[in-house]
Amino acid sequence: QVHVVESGGGLVQTGGSLRLSCAATEHTFSPYTMAWFRQAPGKEREFVSAFLWDGRTVYYADSVRGRFTISSADTKNTVVYLQMRFLKPEDTAVYYCAAKLAQSRRDVREGSTYDFWGQGTQVTVSS
């Protein structure tokens, strides 16, 4: 069973920065696709960013493009980071990391296609 563990959330002022980390506990033959999703109170979960199995393709939601950067620490993507800059109050949410082994670009933004999820880490941006 693969476990996904996030860390790095916290409280920050508007315009500040945070870096989230995500680690998948099991090393596999194939690289993971790792993604970040977030859910704010009273809202549906939304896609934030993804780092694909190919080691180079990244996706961002329009709302975070140019402010957030996703990166991987290894070739199997067992550890990924989400560097968040110029944070806004609307970025406040619980951020979840998710992983999957399926290699498809069609449904990268669909949470239902991910097999393994972390417990979430709270990010709060004060105005």
PDB file of N, CA and C in Angstrom, residues 24-113:
ATOM      1  N   ALA A  24       5.796   9.981  -1.525  1.00  0.00           N
ATOM      2  CA  ALA A  24       5.156   8.680  -1.671  1.00  0.00           C
ATOM      3  C   ALA A  24       6.079   7.635  -1.050  1.00  0.00           C
ATOM      4  N   THR A  25       5.511   6.794  -0.194  1.00  0.00           N
ATOM      5  CA  THR A  25       6.362   5.937   0.618  1.00  0.00           C
ATOM      6  C   THR A  25       6.915   4.729  -0.113  1.00  0.00           C
ATOM      7  N   GLU A  26       6.314   4.359  -1.214  1.00  0.00           N
ATOM      8  CA  GLU A  26       6.770   3.159  -1.904  1.00  0.00           C
ATOM      9  C   GLU A  26       7.422   3.497  -3.230  1.00  0.00           C
ATOM     10  N   HIS A  27       8.607   2.973  -3.412  1.00  0.00           N
ATOM     11  CA  HIS A  27       9.300   3.159  -4.678  1.00  0.00           C
ATOM     12  C   HIS A  27       8.832   2.090  -5.650  1.00  0.00           C
ATOM     13  N   THR A  28       8.461   2.514  -6.833  1.00  0.00           N
ATOM     14  CA  THR A  28       7.944   1.589  -7.824  1.00  0.00           C
ATOM     15  C   THR A  28       8.835   1.572  -9.060  1.00  0.00           C
ATOM     16  N   PHE A  29       8.614   0.602  -9.936  1.00  0.00           N
ATOM     17  CA  PHE A  29       9.398   0.530 -11.169  1.00  0.00           C
ATOM     18  C   PHE A  29       9.079   1.710 -12.071  1.00  0.00           C
ATOM     19  N   SER A  30       7.790   2.066 -12.143  1.00  0.00           N
ATOM     20  CA  SER A  30       7.376   3.183 -12.986  1.00  0.00           C
ATOM     21  C   SER A  30       7.264   4.455 -12.158  1.00  0.00           C
ATOM     22  N   PRO A  31       7.547   5.590 -12.772  1.00  0.00           N
ATOM     23  CA  PRO A  31       7.419   6.849 -12.032  1.00  0.00           C
ATOM     24  C   PRO A  31       5.965   7.245 -11.805  1.00  0.00           C
ATOM     25  N   TYR A  32       5.734   7.950 -10.749  1.00  0.00           N
ATOM     26  CA  TYR A  32       4.410   8.451 -10.453  1.00  0.00           C
ATOM     27  C   TYR A  32       4.106   9.715 -11.264  1.00  0.00           C
ATOM     28  N   THR A  33       2.830   9.967 -11.439  1.00  0.00           N
ATOM     29  CA  THR A  33       2.345  11.315 -11.697  1.00  0.00           C
ATOM     30  C   THR A  33       1.844  11.825 -10.358  1.00  0.00           C
ATOM     31  N   MET A  34       2.363  12.963  -9.952  1.00  0.00           N
ATOM     32  CA  MET A  34       2.007  13.536  -8.660  1.00  0.00           C
ATOM     33  C   MET A  34       1.281  14.856  -8.892  1.00  0.00           C
ATOM     34  N   ALA A  35       0.266  15.093  -8.098  1.00  0.00           N
ATOM     35  CA  ALA A  35      -0.518  16.308  -8.278  1.00  0.00           C
ATOM     36  C   ALA A  35      -0.900  16.909  -6.933  1.00  0.00           C
ATOM     37  N   TRP A  36      -1.200  18.184  -6.998  1.00  0.00           N
ATOM     38  CA  TRP A  36      -1.725  18.897  -5.837  1.00  0.00           C
ATOM     39  C   TRP A  36      -3.154  19.348  -6.152  1.00  0.00           C
ATOM     40  N   PHE A  37      -4.012  19.141  -5.187  1.00  0.00           N
ATOM     41  CA  PHE A  37      -5.371  19.644  -5.230  1.00  0.00           C
ATOM     42  C   PHE A  37      -5.598  20.451  -3.960  1.00  0.00           C
ATOM     43  N   ARG A  38      -6.630  21.245  -3.955  1.00  0.00           N
ATOM     44  CA  ARG A  38      -6.955  21.991  -2.745  1.00  0.00           C
ATOM     45  C   ARG A  38      -8.465  22.092  -2.584  1.00  0.00           C
ATOM     46  N   GLN A  39      -8.864  22.266  -1.343  1.00  0.00           N
ATOM     47  CA  GLN A  39     -10.288  22.426  -1.050  1.00  0.00           C
ATOM     48  C   GLN A  39     -10.451  23.478   0.030  1.00  0.00           C
ATOM     49  N   ALA A  40     -11.170  24.529  -0.338  1.00  0.00           N
ATOM     50  CA  ALA A  40     -11.473  25.599   0.600  1.00  0.00           C
ATOM     51  C   ALA A  40     -12.817  25.305   1.270  1.00  0.00           C
ATOM     52  N   PRO A  41     -13.067  25.872   2.435  1.00  0.00           N
ATOM     53  CA  PRO A  41     -14.334  25.619   3.128  1.00  0.00           C
ATOM     54  C   PRO A  41     -15.528  25.974   2.257  1.00  0.00           C
ATOM     55  N   GLY A  42     -16.464  25.061   2.150  1.00  0.00           N
ATOM     56  CA  GLY A  42     -17.667  25.306   1.382  1.00  0.00           C
ATOM     57  C   GLY A  42     -17.497  25.203  -0.118  1.00  0.00           C
ATOM     58  N   LYS A  43     -16.325  24.818  -0.573  1.00  0.00           N
ATOM     59  CA  LYS A  43     -16.076  24.724  -2.014  1.00  0.00           C
ATOM     60  C   LYS A  43     -15.665  23.312  -2.390  1.00  0.00           C
ATOM     61  N   GLU A  44     -15.763  23.025  -3.661  1.00  0.00           N
ATOM     62  CA  GLU A  44     -15.342  21.717  -4.150  1.00  0.00           C
ATOM     63  C   GLU A  44     -13.815  21.670  -4.267  1.00  0.00           C
ATOM     64  N   ARG A  45     -13.341  20.462  -4.242  1.00  0.00           N
ATOM     65  CA  ARG A  45     -11.908  20.266  -4.441  1.00  0.00           C
ATOM     66  C   ARG A  45     -11.536  20.708  -5.851  1.00  0.00           C
ATOM     67  N   GLU A  46     -10.382  21.361  -5.984  1.00  0.00           N
ATOM     68  CA  GLU A  46      -9.948  21.813  -7.295  1.00  0.00           C
ATOM     69  C   GLU A  46      -8.488  21.450  -7.544  1.00  0.00           C
ATOM     70  N   PHE A  47      -8.199  21.263  -8.795  1.00  0.00           N
ATOM     71  CA  PHE A  47      -6.845  20.952  -9.243  1.00  0.00           C
ATOM     72  C   PHE A  47      -5.960  22.185  -9.094  1.00  0.00           C
ATOM     73  N   VAL A  48      -4.722  21.952  -8.680  1.00  0.00           N
ATOM     74  CA  VAL A  48      -3.757  23.042  -8.542  1.00  0.00           C
ATOM     75  C   VAL A  48      -2.586  22.860  -9.517  1.00  0.00           C
ATOM     76  N   SER A  49      -1.936  21.706  -9.454  1.00  0.00           N
ATOM     77  CA  SER A  49      -0.744  21.505 -10.264  1.00  0.00           C
ATOM     78  C   SER A  49      -0.413  20.026 -10.331  1.00  0.00           C
ATOM     79  N   ALA A  50       0.329  19.628 -11.383  1.00  0.00           N
ATOM     80  CA  ALA A  50       0.740  18.233 -11.518  1.00  0.00           C
ATOM     81  C   ALA A  50       2.118  18.142 -12.159  1.00  0.00           C
ATOM     82  N   PHE A  51       2.836  17.101 -11.770  1.00  0.00           N
ATOM     83  CA  PHE A  51       4.139  16.793 -12.358  1.00  0.00           C
ATOM     84  C   PHE A  51       4.032  15.386 -12.933  1.00  0.00           C
ATOM     85  N   LEU A  52       4.188  15.274 -14.249  1.00  0.00           N
ATOM     86  CA  LEU A  52       3.905  14.005 -14.913  1.00  0.00           C
ATOM     87  C   LEU A  52       5.036  12.993 -14.834  1.00  0.00           C
ATOM     88  N   TRP A  53       4.677  11.746 -15.111  1.00  0.00           N
ATOM     89  CA  TRP A  53       5.590  10.615 -15.053  1.00  0.00           C
ATOM     90  C   TRP A  53       6.798  10.773 -15.977  1.00  0.00           C
ATOM     91  N   ASP A  54       6.645  11.627 -17.025  1.00  0.00           N
ATOM     92  CA  ASP A  54       7.731  11.732 -17.995  1.00  0.00           C
ATOM     93  C   ASP A  54       8.911  12.554 -17.482  1.00  0.00           C
ATOM     94  N   GLY A  55       8.750  13.130 -16.316  1.00  0.00           N
ATOM     95  CA  GLY A  55       9.863  13.837 -15.706  1.00  0.00           C
ATOM     96  C   GLY A  55      10.033  15.271 -16.126  1.00  0.00           C
ATOM     97  N   ARG A  56       9.124  15.760 -16.984  1.00  0.00           N
ATOM     98  CA  ARG A  56       9.325  17.139 -17.441  1.00  0.00           C
ATOM     99  C   ARG A  56       8.027  17.928 -17.643  1.00  0.00           C
ATOM    100  N   THR A  57       6.918  17.260 -17.837  1.00  0.00           N
ATOM    101  CA  THR A  57       5.675  17.971 -18.122  1.00  0.00           C
ATOM    102  C   THR A  57       4.977  18.371 -16.832  1.00  0.00           C
ATOM    103  N   VAL A  58       4.598  19.642 -16.773  1.00  0.00           N
ATOM    104  CA  VAL A  58       3.892  20.142 -15.601  1.00  0.00           C
ATOM    105  C   VAL A  58       2.613  20.833 -16.041  1.00  0.00           C
ATOM    106  N   TYR A  59       1.638  20.829 -15.177  1.00  0.00           N
ATOM    107  CA  TYR A  59       0.362  21.482 -15.415  1.00  0.00           C
ATOM    108  C   TYR A  59       0.064  22.410 -14.224  1.00  0.00           C
ATOM    109  N   TYR A  60      -0.605  23.504 -14.520  1.00  0.00           N
ATOM    110  CA  TYR A  60      -1.042  24.426 -13.482  1.00  0.00           C
ATOM    111  C   TYR A  60      -2.472  24.869 -13.737  1.00  0.00           C
ATOM    112  N   ALA A  61      -3.179  25.116 -12.663  1.00  0.00           N
ATOM    113  CA  ALA A  61      -4.464  25.799 -12.785  1.00  0.00           C
ATOM    114  C   ALA A  61      -4.197  27.253 -13.140  1.00  0.00           C
ATOM    115  N   ASP A  62      -5.129  27.860 -13.866  1.00  0.00           N
ATOM    116  CA  ASP A  62      -4.950  29.254 -14.266  1.00  0.00           C
ATOM    117  C   ASP A  62      -4.774  30.165 -13.058  1.00  0.00           C
ATOM    118  N   SER A  63      -5.427  29.828 -11.973  1.00  0.00           N
ATOM    119  CA  SER A  63      -5.407  30.692 -10.795  1.00  0.00           C
ATOM    120  C   SER A  63      -4.049  30.741 -10.100  1.00  0.00           C
ATOM    121  N   VAL A  64      -3.183  29.774 -10.388  1.00  0.00           N
ATOM    122  CA  VAL A  64      -1.883  29.745  -9.699  1.00  0.00           C
ATOM    123  C   VAL A  64      -0.705  29.864 -10.656  1.00  0.00           C
ATOM    124  N   ARG A  65      -0.973  29.811 -11.945  1.00  0.00           N
ATOM    125  CA  ARG A  65       0.124  29.871 -12.916  1.00  0.00           C
ATOM    126  C   ARG A  65       0.884  31.177 -12.757  1.00  0.00           C
ATOM    127  N   GLY A  66       2.210  31.051 -12.736  1.00  0.00           N
ATOM    128  CA  GLY A  66       3.048  32.234 -12.562  1.00  0.00           C
ATOM    129  C   GLY A  66       3.385  32.523 -11.109  1.00  0.00           C
ATOM    130  N   ARG A  67       2.645  31.909 -10.179  1.00  0.00           N
ATOM    131  CA  ARG A  67       2.907  32.107  -8.756  1.00  0.00           C
ATOM    132  C   ARG A  67       3.389  30.820  -8.075  1.00  0.00           C
ATOM    133  N   PHE A  68       2.910  29.684  -8.532  1.00  0.00           N
ATOM    134  CA  PHE A  68       3.276  28.394  -7.957  1.00  0.00           C
ATOM    135  C   PHE A  68       4.199  27.650  -8.912  1.00  0.00           C
ATOM    136  N   THR A  69       5.112  26.878  -8.328  1.00  0.00           N
ATOM    137  CA  THR A  69       6.016  26.060  -9.122  1.00  0.00           C
ATOM    138  C   THR A  69       6.077  24.663  -8.522  1.00  0.00           C
ATOM    139  N   ILE A  70       5.826  23.669  -9.368  1.00  0.00           N
ATOM    140  CA  ILE A  70       5.927  22.285  -8.926  1.00  0.00           C
ATOM    141  C   ILE A  70       7.240  21.703  -9.420  1.00  0.00           C
ATOM    142  N   SER A  71       7.859  20.885  -8.597  1.00  0.00           N
ATOM    143  CA  SER A  71       9.117  20.278  -8.989  1.00  0.00           C
ATOM    144  C   SER A  71       9.237  18.904  -8.344  1.00  0.00           C
ATOM    145  N   SER A  72      10.148  18.109  -8.893  1.00  0.00           N
ATOM    146  CA  SER A  72      10.357  16.760  -8.389  1.00  0.00           C
ATOM    147  C   SER A  72      11.794  16.623  -7.912  1.00  0.00           C
ATOM    148  N   ALA A  73      11.962  15.822  -6.862  1.00  0.00           N
ATOM    149  CA  ALA A  73      13.299  15.639  -6.298  1.00  0.00           C
ATOM    150  C   ALA A  73      14.024  14.426  -6.863  1.00  0.00           C
ATOM    151  N   ASP A  74      13.305  13.565  -7.597  1.00  0.00           N
ATOM    152  CA  ASP A  74      13.938  12.348  -8.095  1.00  0.00           C
ATOM    153  C   ASP A  74      13.258  11.891  -9.371  1.00  0.00           C
ATOM    154  N   THR A  75      13.866  10.944 -10.051  1.00  0.00           N
ATOM    155  CA  THR A  75      13.372  10.529 -11.364  1.00  0.00           C
ATOM    156  C   THR A  75      12.072   9.728 -11.290  1.00  0.00           C
ATOM    157  N   LYS A  76      11.762   9.177 -10.153  1.00  0.00           N
ATOM    158  CA  LYS A  76      10.511   8.422 -10.013  1.00  0.00           C
ATOM    159  C   LYS A  76       9.390   9.285  -9.413  1.00  0.00           C
ATOM    160  N   ASN A  77       9.703  10.538  -9.146  1.00  0.00           N
ATOM    161  CA  ASN A  77       8.714  11.472  -8.594  1.00  0.00           C
ATOM    162  C   ASN A  77       8.142  10.990  -7.261  1.00  0.00           C
ATOM    163  N   THR A  78       8.981  10.384  -6.445  1.00  0.00           N
ATOM    164  CA  THR A  78       8.487   9.959  -5.133  1.00  0.00           C
ATOM    165  C   THR A  78       8.437  11.120  -4.153  1.00  0.00           C
ATOM    166  N   VAL A  79       9.130  12.212  -4.470  1.00  0.00           N
ATOM    167  CA  VAL A  79       9.086  13.422  -3.652  1.00  0.00           C
ATOM    168  C   VAL A  79       8.885  14.609  -4.588  1.00  0.00           C
ATOM    169  N   VAL A  80       7.834  15.369  -4.348  1.00  0.00           N
ATOM    170  CA  VAL A  80       7.590  16.566  -5.142  1.00  0.00           C
ATOM    171  C   VAL A  80       7.351  17.744  -4.199  1.00  0.00           C
ATOM    172  N   TYR A  81       7.583  18.921  -4.753  1.00  0.00           N
ATOM    173  CA  TYR A  81       7.422  20.146  -3.988  1.00  0.00           C
ATOM    174  C   TYR A  81       6.463  21.087  -4.726  1.00  0.00           C
ATOM    175  N   LEU A  82       5.797  21.901  -3.960  1.00  0.00           N
ATOM    176  CA  LEU A  82       4.981  22.968  -4.529  1.00  0.00           C
ATOM    177  C   LEU A  82       5.433  24.263  -3.861  1.00  0.00           C
ATOM    178  N   GLN A  83       6.185  25.048  -4.612  1.00  0.00           N
ATOM    179  CA  GLN A  83       6.620  26.349  -4.118  1.00  0.00           C
ATOM    180  C   GLN A  83       5.529  27.363  -4.432  1.00  0.00           C
ATOM    181  N   MET A  84       5.012  27.981  -3.401  1.00  0.00           N
ATOM    182  CA  MET A  84       3.915  28.929  -3.565  1.00  0.00           C
ATOM    183  C   MET A  84       4.403  30.328  -3.206  1.00  0.00           C
ATOM    184  N   ARG A  85       4.284  31.248  -4.151  1.00  0.00           N
ATOM    185  CA  ARG A  85       4.719  32.627  -3.937  1.00  0.00           C
ATOM    186  C   ARG A  85       3.548  33.564  -4.159  1.00  0.00           C
ATOM    187  N   PHE A  86       3.713  34.787  -3.689  1.00  0.00           N
ATOM    188  CA  PHE A  86       2.691  35.824  -3.869  1.00  0.00           C
ATOM    189  C   PHE A  86       1.315  35.304  -3.467  1.00  0.00           C
ATOM    190  N   LEU A  87       1.273  34.699  -2.310  1.00  0.00           N
ATOM    191  CA  LEU A  87       0.045  34.064  -1.858  1.00  0.00           C
ATOM    192  C   LEU A  87      -1.047  35.090  -1.599  1.00  0.00           C
ATOM    193  N   LYS A  88      -2.272  34.664  -1.863  1.00  0.00           N
ATOM    194  CA  LYS A  88      -3.445  35.503  -1.708  1.00  0.00           C
ATOM    195  C   LYS A  88      -4.399  34.838  -0.718  1.00  0.00           C
ATOM    196  N   PRO A  89      -5.285  35.611  -0.120  1.00  0.00           N
ATOM    197  CA  PRO A  89      -6.261  35.000   0.788  1.00  0.00           C
ATOM    198  C   PRO A  89      -7.078  33.898   0.124  1.00  0.00           C
ATOM    199  N   GLU A  90      -7.350  34.033  -1.160  1.00  0.00           N
ATOM    200  CA  GLU A  90      -8.118  33.003  -1.856  1.00  0.00           C
ATOM    201  C   GLU A  90      -7.343  31.710  -2.068  1.00  0.00           C
ATOM    202  N   ASP A  91      -6.067  31.690  -1.733  1.00  0.00           N
ATOM    203  CA  ASP A  91      -5.299  30.442  -1.765  1.00  0.00           C
ATOM    204  C   ASP A  91      -5.511  29.622  -0.494  1.00  0.00           C
ATOM    205  N   THR A  92      -6.190  30.192   0.474  1.00  0.00           N
ATOM    206  CA  THR A  92      -6.450  29.476   1.720  1.00  0.00           C
ATOM    207  C   THR A  92      -7.279  28.230   1.461  1.00  0.00           C
ATOM    208  N   ALA A  93      -6.759  27.091   1.895  1.00  0.00           N
ATOM    209  CA  ALA A  93      -7.425  25.813   1.656  1.00  0.00           C
ATOM    210  C   ALA A  93      -6.625  24.703   2.321  1.00  0.00           C
ATOM    211  N   VAL A  94      -7.212  23.538   2.343  1.00  0.00           N
ATOM    212  CA  VAL A  94      -6.450  22.327   2.664  1.00  0.00           C
ATOM    213  C   VAL A  94      -5.884  21.815   1.345  1.00  0.00           C
ATOM    214  N   TYR A  95      -4.584  21.617   1.325  1.00  0.00           N
ATOM    215  CA  TYR A  95      -3.906  21.160   0.118  1.00  0.00           C
ATOM    216  C   TYR A  95      -3.614  19.665   0.239  1.00  0.00           C
ATOM    217  N   TYR A  96      -4.015  18.944  -0.790  1.00  0.00           N
ATOM    218  CA  TYR A  96      -3.843  17.499  -0.825  1.00  0.00           C
ATOM    219  C   TYR A  96      -2.886  17.109  -1.943  1.00  0.00           C
ATOM    220  N   CYS A  97      -2.024  16.169  -1.636  1.00  0.00           N
ATOM    221  CA  CYS A  97      -1.162  15.583  -2.643  1.00  0.00           C
ATOM    222  C   CYS A  97      -1.749  14.246  -3.062  1.00  0.00           C
ATOM    223  N   ALA A  98      -1.655  13.952  -4.346  1.00  0.00           N
ATOM    224  CA  ALA A  98      -2.194  12.705  -4.871  1.00  0.00           C
ATOM    225  C   ALA A  98      -1.212  12.095  -5.856  1.00  0.00           C
ATOM    226  N   ALA A  99      -1.259  10.775  -5.970  1.00  0.00           N
ATOM    227  CA  ALA A  99      -0.324  10.066  -6.843  1.00  0.00           C
ATOM    228  C   ALA A  99      -1.049   8.996  -7.632  1.00  0.00           C
ATOM    229  N   LYS A 100      -0.536   8.747  -8.834  1.00  0.00           N
ATOM    230  CA  LYS A 100      -1.032   7.636  -9.624  1.00  0.00           C
ATOM    231  C   LYS A 100       0.072   7.126 -10.522  1.00  0.00           C
ATOM    232  N   LEU A 101      -0.095   5.887 -10.975  1.00  0.00           N
ATOM    233  CA  LEU A 101       0.887   5.279 -11.862  1.00  0.00           C
ATOM    234  C   LEU A 101       0.429   5.269 -13.312  1.00  0.00           C
ATOM    235  N   ALA A 102      -0.861   5.477 -13.556  1.00  0.00           N
ATOM    236  CA  ALA A 102      -1.368   5.488 -14.927  1.00  0.00           C
ATOM    237  C   ALA A 102      -0.730   6.631 -15.697  1.00  0.00           C
ATOM    238  N   GLN A 103      -0.331   6.359 -16.928  1.00  0.00           N
ATOM    239  CA  GLN A 103       0.357   7.361 -17.739  1.00  0.00           C
ATOM    240  C   GLN A 103      -0.564   7.859 -18.837  1.00  0.00           C
ATOM    241  N   SER A 104      -1.257   8.930 -18.503  1.00  0.00           N
ATOM    242  CA  SER A 104      -2.173   9.543 -19.457  1.00  0.00           C
ATOM    243  C   SER A 104      -2.207  11.037 -19.203  1.00  0.00           C
ATOM    244  N   ARG A 105      -2.191  11.811 -20.275  1.00  0.00           N
ATOM    245  CA  ARG A 105      -2.277  13.265 -20.133  1.00  0.00           C
ATOM    246  C   ARG A 105      -3.724  13.760 -20.137  1.00  0.00           C
ATOM    247  N   ARG A 106      -4.637  12.893 -20.538  1.00  0.00           N
ATOM    248  CA  ARG A 106      -6.018  13.346 -20.714  1.00  0.00           C
ATOM    249  C   ARG A 106      -6.686  13.752 -19.411  1.00  0.00           C
ATOM    250  N   ASP A 107      -6.414  13.071 -18.334  1.00  0.00           N
ATOM    251  CA  ASP A 107      -7.165  13.260 -17.103  1.00  0.00           C
ATOM    252  C   ASP A 107      -6.276  13.664 -15.938  1.00  0.00           C
ATOM    253  N   VAL A 108      -5.251  14.403 -16.233  1.00  0.00           N
ATOM    254  CA  VAL A 108      -4.312  14.829 -15.193  1.00  0.00           C
ATOM    255  C   VAL A 108      -5.009  15.689 -14.145  1.00  0.00           C
ATOM    256  N   ARG A 109      -6.001  16.482 -14.581  1.00  0.00           N
ATOM    257  CA  ARG A 109      -6.674  17.413 -13.683  1.00  0.00           C
ATOM    258  C   ARG A 109      -7.848  16.791 -12.930  1.00  0.00           C
ATOM    259  N   GLU A 110      -8.118  15.524 -13.171  1.00  0.00           N
ATOM    260  CA  GLU A 110      -9.270  14.857 -12.572  1.00  0.00           C
ATOM    261  C   GLU A 110      -8.854  14.099 -11.312  1.00  0.00           C
ATOM    262  N   GLY A 111      -9.330  14.541 -10.185  1.00  0.00           N
ATOM    263  CA  GLY A 111      -8.966  13.907  -8.931  1.00  0.00           C
ATOM    264  C   GLY A 111      -9.383  12.456  -8.831  1.00  0.00           C
ATOM    265  N   SER A 112     -10.468  12.117  -9.488  1.00  0.00           N
ATOM    266  CA  SER A 112     -10.972  10.750  -9.404  1.00  0.00           C
ATOM    267  C   SER A 112     -10.029   9.730 -10.026  1.00  0.00           C
ATOM    268  N   THR A 113      -9.075  10.180 -10.824  1.00  0.00           N
ATOM    269  CA  THR A 113      -8.161   9.248 -11.483  1.00  0.00           C
ATOM    270  C   THR A 113      -6.918   8.939 -10.659  1.00  0.00           C
TER     271      THR A 113
END
